[in-house]
């Protein structure tokens, strides 16, 4: 089984597939990110896969076609060079901001020989519903039909393939200039069958669609432009276009520690991550459809006043109940069990979400001049909730399951919510609320400065009354709570570097033990250093962590601090958000725009 860094992401703005460098699709969950998988070999050998590769020995190289999420892998053999081009199809004729609305849920794979001759082996082992279903495979006038459970697949190709029970296999020789096309169409069993699309035409159209999106998102010309541009494409790939929701990652249960049990399902839309994504796209692209995300959020939350706490996450379609359960039949990535579906964090109270949403609205205020009444009402309600509940315990930004605390970052983001709401009071038709919000702001600020400071550490701690450090506190200067060169902020940055950083990699909190370094924390450190005028150190941190990306520029959730391997769900939106924001801050400081 390939390691996490060996995978490439294919996306159609509704779902995702992961393909290894040796041509095996080991993860695909059509028709949307959080649907049951068709291929899940990533989480155990019984999960299913689709392999296309040369017979015999080979070496590989790969890249995305410029401005796209279309992957090309070249297999170099003794007899020739085989090129594999693959993508999840976008809707026919979709261009620009409209890509992904009508994605047909088709996995496209084309092989061609560009030198010599190559013998090619194909094996399709579809295993619907996370490997629980052994499908029936038959031939029909449409192609090879693979049926099991609620899923129906149709495989079309211009090559002869054999059926061996539930497997589809084939071997053929291609000479230079010759090619073969494969298209695997997904349908629900109850859906009417349609004529399969022309795979070659769909692949060309998908390249054009992605390049049309990339072509109108070229505004960022600053530092680390190529890395920012690739990260923007990744974030667009992780956006569920029908609603505007952004999923945190394409996968579930890739472990935070190999062999451990911290294996979570990240294929859902966190309000925090969605807000961060819109802010990042404001830098790297243009969040022209920000209204859709805010409208989706308002519709999904409903009445924020009627809840015990504001929900922090939803299914990509806005679903509320994401109750967690385990898949006992899967071995897990490198034996890391349990494999979880769903995420019980949906029930947690996390006060910081108020600040992330209102900060996003503030940054994008020019894009949100005509907010819907529902969104205006939601933003006002979130500011009210911040004023009313900032003193309460919560689970914190890192979603720990060990109990609630007075997390400093939660209080800090309540302050952000109130500060931005006061600044936006006119747009929110909330001038009457300004005195109450302003008073609450002053109270939160006083509590943070008093109860959040650890005299024993000489730094701001992760929670009131604690001396444990938390890398999340690095946002203090980023959100403008204190100047980046304030002596208390500098002391906190120094303490975090001494205790939580190693070679540019930053763990989340004191006592993390063998847990990996959380990639976004390294980018937060780079931002804090740049804002404090330590630009060279900020750039070194940025380049150290960005250099840990795989050959395609993709980042996971964490980096193992012992062997440097990627761990955690992949690719991780928050890591790519961190990259974009840190690159922008570094660029702005170097340009003299920021102090």
GROMACS .gro file of N, CA, C and O in nm, residues 99-169:
model
  284
   99UNK      N    1  -1.786   2.593  -1.293
   99UNK     CA    2  -1.738   2.455  -1.297
   99UNK      C    3  -1.786   2.378  -1.174
   99UNK      O    4  -1.792   2.431  -1.064
  100UNK      N    5  -1.824   2.253  -1.197
  100UNK     CA    6  -1.861   2.164  -1.088
  100UNK      C    7  -2.008   2.158  -1.055
  100UNK      O    8  -2.050   2.071  -0.977
  101UNK      N    9  -2.090   2.242  -1.112
  101UNK     CA   10  -2.233   2.240  -1.080
  101UNK      C   11  -2.301   2.114  -1.136
  101UNK      O   12  -2.395   2.062  -1.076
  102UNK      N   13  -2.255   2.068  -1.252
  102UNK     CA   14  -2.320   1.955  -1.318
  102UNK      C   15  -2.222   1.840  -1.341
  102UNK      O   16  -2.231   1.770  -1.442
  103UNK      N   17  -2.130   1.820  -1.248
  103UNK     CA   18  -2.033   1.712  -1.263
  103UNK      C   19  -2.106   1.578  -1.276
  103UNK      O   20  -2.197   1.548  -1.196
  104UNK      N   21  -2.069   1.496  -1.375
  104UNK     CA   22  -2.144   1.374  -1.403
  104UNK      C   23  -2.099   1.251  -1.323
  104UNK      O   24  -2.152   1.143  -1.342
  105UNK      N   25  -1.998   1.268  -1.237
  105UNK     CA   26  -1.949   1.158  -1.153
  105UNK      C   27  -1.890   1.045  -1.239
  105UNK      O   28  -1.930   0.929  -1.230
  106UNK      N   29  -1.794   1.087  -1.320
  106UNK     CA   30  -1.726   0.994  -1.411
  106UNK      C   31  -1.575   1.008  -1.389
  106UNK      O   32  -1.521   1.120  -1.392
  107UNK      N   33  -1.509   0.895  -1.370
  107UNK     CA   34  -1.364   0.890  -1.354
  107UNK      C   35  -1.303   0.857  -1.491
  107UNK      O   36  -1.329   0.750  -1.547
  108UNK      N   37  -1.225   0.950  -1.544
  108UNK     CA   38  -1.168   0.939  -1.677
  108UNK      C   39  -1.021   0.900  -1.668
  108UNK      O   40  -0.945   0.962  -1.593
  109UNK      N   41  -0.978   0.802  -1.749
  109UNK     CA   42  -0.838   0.759  -1.748
  109UNK      C   43  -0.798   0.722  -1.890
  109UNK      O   44  -0.856   0.632  -1.952
  110UNK      N   45  -0.698   0.792  -1.941
  110UNK     CA   46  -0.649   0.767  -2.076
  110UNK      C   47  -0.502   0.731  -2.072
  110UNK      O   48  -0.423   0.799  -2.006
  111UNK      N   49  -0.463   0.624  -2.143
  111UNK     CA   50  -0.322   0.587  -2.155
  111UNK      C   51  -0.279   0.601  -2.300
  111UNK      O   52  -0.356   0.571  -2.392
  112UNK      N   53  -0.157   0.647  -2.318
  112UNK     CA   54  -0.100   0.659  -2.452
  112UNK      C   55   0.050   0.633  -2.441
  112UNK      O   56   0.114   0.666  -2.340
  113UNK      N   57   0.105   0.576  -2.546
  113UNK     CA   58   0.249   0.550  -2.549
  113UNK      C   59   0.315   0.662  -2.628
  113UNK      O   60   0.277   0.693  -2.741
  114UNK      N   61   0.415   0.725  -2.564
  114UNK     CA   62   0.483   0.839  -2.626
  114UNK      C   63   0.623   0.802  -2.673
  114UNK      O   64   0.689   0.885  -2.737
  115UNK      N   65   0.667   0.678  -2.642
  115UNK     CA   66   0.796   0.629  -2.693
  115UNK      C   67   0.796   0.478  -2.686
  115UNK      O   68   0.753   0.420  -2.585
  116UNK      N   69   0.840   0.411  -2.792
  116UNK     CA   70   0.854   0.267  -2.790
  116UNK      C   71   0.721   0.194  -2.786
  116UNK      O   72   0.619   0.238  -2.840
  117UNK      N   73   0.720   0.079  -2.718
  117UNK     CA   74   0.598   0.000  -2.697
  117UNK      C   75   0.591  -0.037  -2.549
  117UNK      O   76   0.693  -0.054  -2.482
  118UNK      N   77   0.469  -0.051  -2.499
  118UNK     CA   78   0.448  -0.083  -2.358
  118UNK      C   79   0.331  -0.180  -2.347
  118UNK      O   80   0.226  -0.160  -2.410
  119UNK      N   81   0.348  -0.285  -2.266
  119UNK     CA   82   0.237  -0.374  -2.234
  119UNK      C   83   0.169  -0.322  -2.108
  119UNK      O   84   0.235  -0.297  -2.007
  120UNK      N   85   0.039  -0.304  -2.115
  120UNK     CA   86  -0.038  -0.239  -2.009
  120UNK      C   87  -0.128  -0.342  -1.940
  120UNK      O   88  -0.188  -0.428  -2.006
  121UNK      N   89  -0.135  -0.333  -1.808
  121UNK     CA   90  -0.224  -0.419  -1.729
  121UNK      C   91  -0.330  -0.332  -1.661
  121UNK      O   92  -0.298  -0.228  -1.603
  122UNK      N   93  -0.456  -0.375  -1.670
  122UNK     CA   94  -0.568  -0.305  -1.609
  122UNK      C   95  -0.639  -0.401  -1.514
  122UNK      O   96  -0.664  -0.517  -1.549
  123UNK      N   97  -0.672  -0.352  -1.394
  123UNK     CA   98  -0.751  -0.433  -1.300
  123UNK      C   99  -0.847  -0.340  -1.226
  123UNK      O  100  -0.803  -0.243  -1.163
  124UNK      N  101  -0.976  -0.371  -1.236
  124UNK     CA  102  -1.079  -0.294  -1.167
  124UNK      C  103  -1.143  -0.384  -1.063
  124UNK      O  104  -1.205  -0.486  -1.097
  125UNK      N  105  -1.126  -0.346  -0.936
  125UNK     CA  106  -1.186  -0.421  -0.825
  125UNK      C  107  -1.274  -0.326  -0.746
  125UNK      O  108  -1.235  -0.276  -0.640
  126UNK      N  109  -1.392  -0.295  -0.801
  126UNK     CA  110  -1.485  -0.206  -0.732
  126UNK      C  111  -1.545  -0.279  -0.612
  126UNK      O  112  -1.586  -0.396  -0.623
  127UNK      N  113  -1.552  -0.210  -0.499
  127UNK     CA  114  -1.608  -0.267  -0.376
  127UNK      C  115  -1.695  -0.161  -0.309
  127UNK      O  116  -1.649  -0.088  -0.222
  128UNK      N  117  -1.820  -0.149  -0.354
  128UNK     CA  118  -1.905  -0.041  -0.300
  128UNK      C  119  -1.924  -0.048  -0.150
  128UNK      O  120  -1.903  -0.151  -0.085
  129UNK      N  121  -1.966   0.066  -0.097
  129UNK     CA  122  -2.001   0.083   0.044
  129UNK      C  123  -1.884   0.044   0.136
  129UNK      O  124  -1.896  -0.039   0.224
  130UNK      N  125  -1.771   0.109   0.110
  130UNK     CA  126  -1.650   0.090   0.191
  130UNK      C  127  -1.603  -0.056   0.192
  130UNK      O  128  -1.546  -0.103   0.290
  131UNK      N  129  -1.625  -0.127   0.082
  131UNK     CA  130  -1.578  -0.264   0.072
  131UNK      C  131  -1.672  -0.369   0.126
  131UNK      O  132  -1.640  -0.488   0.124
  132UNK      N  133  -1.789  -0.329   0.171
  132UNK     CA  134  -1.885  -0.426   0.224
  132UNK      C  135  -1.953  -0.507   0.114
  132UNK      O  136  -1.999  -0.618   0.139
  133UNK      N  137  -1.958  -0.454  -0.007
  133UNK     CA  138  -2.035  -0.515  -0.114
  133UNK      C  139  -1.943  -0.574  -0.220
  133UNK      O  140  -1.857  -0.504  -0.275
  134UNK      N  141  -1.961  -0.704  -0.247
  134UNK     CA  142  -1.897  -0.766  -0.362
  134UNK      C  143  -1.992  -0.758  -0.479
  134UNK      O  144  -2.097  -0.823  -0.479
  135UNK      N  145  -1.963  -0.677  -0.581
  135UNK     CA  146  -2.061  -0.647  -0.684
  135UNK      C  147  -2.078  -0.758  -0.788
  135UNK      O  148  -1.993  -0.848  -0.800
  136UNK      N  149  -2.185  -0.748  -0.861
  136UNK     CA  150  -2.208  -0.831  -0.979
  136UNK      C  151  -2.156  -0.757  -1.101
  136UNK      O  152  -2.183  -0.637  -1.118
  137UNK      N  153  -2.082  -0.828  -1.187
  137UNK     CA  154  -2.023  -0.765  -1.306
  137UNK      C  155  -2.074  -0.837  -1.429
  137UNK      O  156  -2.062  -0.959  -1.442
  138UNK      N  157  -2.135  -0.761  -1.521
  138UNK     CA  158  -2.192  -0.817  -1.643
  138UNK      C  159  -2.163  -0.723  -1.760
  138UNK      O  160  -2.125  -0.607  -1.742
  139UNK      N  161  -2.186  -0.776  -1.880
  139UNK     CA  162  -2.176  -0.692  -1.999
  139UNK      C  163  -2.315  -0.646  -2.041
  139UNK      O  164  -2.413  -0.718  -2.025
  140UNK      N  165  -2.320  -0.525  -2.096
  140UNK     CA  166  -2.446  -0.473  -2.148
  140UNK      C  167  -2.416  -0.389  -2.271
  140UNK      O  168  -2.298  -0.361  -2.300
  141UNK      N  169  -2.518  -0.348  -2.345
  141UNK     CA  170  -2.492  -0.263  -2.462
  141UNK      C  171  -2.422  -0.132  -2.427
  141UNK      O  172  -2.358  -0.071  -2.514
  142UNK      N  173  -2.431  -0.088  -2.300
  142UNK     CA  174  -2.368   0.037  -2.260
  142UNK      C  175  -2.221   0.020  -2.225
  142UNK      O  176  -2.143   0.116  -2.230
  143UNK      N  177  -2.180  -0.101  -2.187
  143UNK     CA  178  -2.044  -0.126  -2.143
  143UNK      C  179  -2.043  -0.236  -2.040
  143UNK      O  180  -2.133  -0.322  -2.036
  144UNK      N  181  -1.943  -0.237  -1.954
  144UNK     CA  182  -1.936  -0.334  -1.845
  144UNK      C  183  -2.007  -0.273  -1.725
  144UNK      O  184  -1.969  -0.167  -1.676
  145UNK      N  185  -2.113  -0.341  -1.677
  145UNK     CA  186  -2.191  -0.291  -1.565
  145UNK      C  187  -2.146  -0.359  -1.436
  145UNK      O  188  -2.131  -0.482  -1.430
  146UNK      N  189  -2.125  -0.278  -1.334
  146UNK     CA  190  -2.083  -0.325  -1.203
  146UNK      C  191  -2.189  -0.278  -1.104
  146UNK      O  192  -2.205  -0.158  -1.083
  147UNK      N  193  -2.263  -0.373  -1.046
  147UNK     CA  194  -2.377  -0.339  -0.961
  147UNK      C  195  -2.364  -0.403  -0.824
  147UNK      O  196  -2.330  -0.520  -0.812
  148UNK      N  197  -2.392  -0.324  -0.719
  148UNK     CA  198  -2.390  -0.376  -0.584
  148UNK      C  199  -2.443  -0.274  -0.486
  148UNK      O  200  -2.405  -0.156  -0.493
  149UNK      N  201  -2.531  -0.315  -0.398
  149UNK     CA  202  -2.587  -0.222  -0.302
  149UNK      C  203  -2.661  -0.110  -0.373
  149UNK      O  204  -2.740  -0.134  -0.465
  150UNK      N  205  -2.635   0.012  -0.332
  150UNK     CA  206  -2.705   0.127  -0.390
  150UNK      C  207  -2.632   0.185  -0.510
  150UNK      O  208  -2.675   0.288  -0.564
  151UNK      N  209  -2.523   0.122  -0.553
  151UNK     CA  210  -2.438   0.180  -0.657
  151UNK      C  211  -2.442   0.098  -0.785
  151UNK      O  212  -2.451  -0.025  -0.784
  152UNK      N  213  -2.435   0.169  -0.896
  152UNK     CA  214  -2.420   0.106  -1.027
  152UNK      C  215  -2.310   0.180  -1.101
  152UNK      O  216  -2.310   0.303  -1.108
  153UNK      N  217  -2.216   0.105  -1.156
  153UNK     CA  218  -2.105   0.160  -1.233
  153UNK      C  219  -2.112   0.107  -1.374
  153UNK      O  220  -2.148  -0.010  -1.397
  154UNK      N  221  -2.077   0.189  -1.470
  154UNK     CA  222  -2.065   0.147  -1.609
  154UNK      C  223  -1.925   0.184  -1.657
  154UNK      O  224  -1.887   0.303  -1.654
  155UNK      N  225  -1.850   0.085  -1.697
  155UNK     CA  226  -1.714   0.106  -1.747
  155UNK      C  227  -1.717   0.098  -1.899
  155UNK      O  228  -1.757  -0.004  -1.956
  156UNK      N  229  -1.675   0.206  -1.963
  156UNK     CA  230  -1.665   0.206  -2.109
  156UNK      C  231  -1.519   0.216  -2.148
  156UNK      O  232  -1.440   0.283  -2.081
  157UNK      N  233  -1.483   0.150  -2.257
  157UNK     CA  234  -1.345   0.151  -2.303
  157UNK      C  235  -1.340   0.105  -2.448
  157UNK      O  236  -1.435   0.040  -2.497
  158UNK      N  237  -1.232   0.138  -2.516
  158UNK     CA  238  -1.211   0.092  -2.653
  158UNK      C  239  -1.118  -0.029  -2.657
  158UNK      O  240  -1.065  -0.064  -2.763
  159UNK      N  241  -1.097  -0.094  -2.543
  159UNK     CA  242  -1.012  -0.214  -2.534
  159UNK      C  243  -1.094  -0.332  -2.482
  159UNK      O  244  -1.191  -0.314  -2.408
  160UNK      N  245  -1.053  -0.452  -2.520
  160UNK     CA  246  -1.121  -0.573  -2.472
  160UNK      C  247  -1.075  -0.603  -2.330
  160UNK      O  248  -0.955  -0.612  -2.301
  161UNK      N  249  -1.171  -0.618  -2.240
  161UNK     CA  250  -1.144  -0.651  -2.101
  161UNK      C  251  -1.218  -0.778  -2.065
  161UNK      O  252  -1.324  -0.809  -2.122
  162UNK      N  253  -1.164  -0.851  -1.970
  162UNK     CA  254  -1.224  -0.977  -1.926
  162UNK      C  255  -1.292  -0.958  -1.792
  162UNK      O  256  -1.255  -0.872  -1.712
  163UNK      N  257  -1.394  -1.040  -1.767
  163UNK     CA  258  -1.464  -1.040  -1.639
  163UNK      C  259  -1.429  -1.169  -1.567
  163UNK      O  260  -1.445  -1.279  -1.620
  164UNK      N  261  -1.378  -1.155  -1.446
  164UNK     CA  262  -1.340  -1.270  -1.364
  164UNK      C  263  -1.409  -1.254  -1.229
  164UNK      O  264  -1.355  -1.194  -1.136
  165UNK      N  265  -1.531  -1.307  -1.219
  165UNK     CA  266  -1.609  -1.288  -1.097
  165UNK      C  267  -1.644  -1.141  -1.080
  165UNK      O  268  -1.710  -1.081  -1.165
  166UNK      N  269  -1.597  -1.080  -0.971
  166UNK     CA  270  -1.625  -0.938  -0.947
  166UNK      C  271  -1.511  -0.849  -0.996
  166UNK      O  272  -1.515  -0.727  -0.975
  167UNK      N  273  -1.411  -0.908  -1.062
  167UNK     CA  274  -1.298  -0.832  -1.114
  167UNK      C  275  -1.313  -0.807  -1.264
  167UNK      O  276  -1.372  -0.889  -1.336
  168UNK      N  277  -1.258  -0.695  -1.308
  168UNK     CA  278  -1.245  -0.666  -1.450
  168UNK      C  279  -1.096  -0.652  -1.478
  168UNK      O  280  -1.027  -0.574  -1.411
  169UNK      N  281  -1.045  -0.727  -1.575
  169UNK     CA  282  -0.901  -0.727  -1.601
  169UNK      C  283  -0.874  -0.715  -1.750
  169UNK      O  284  -0.961  -0.743  -1.834
   0.00000   0.00000   0.00000
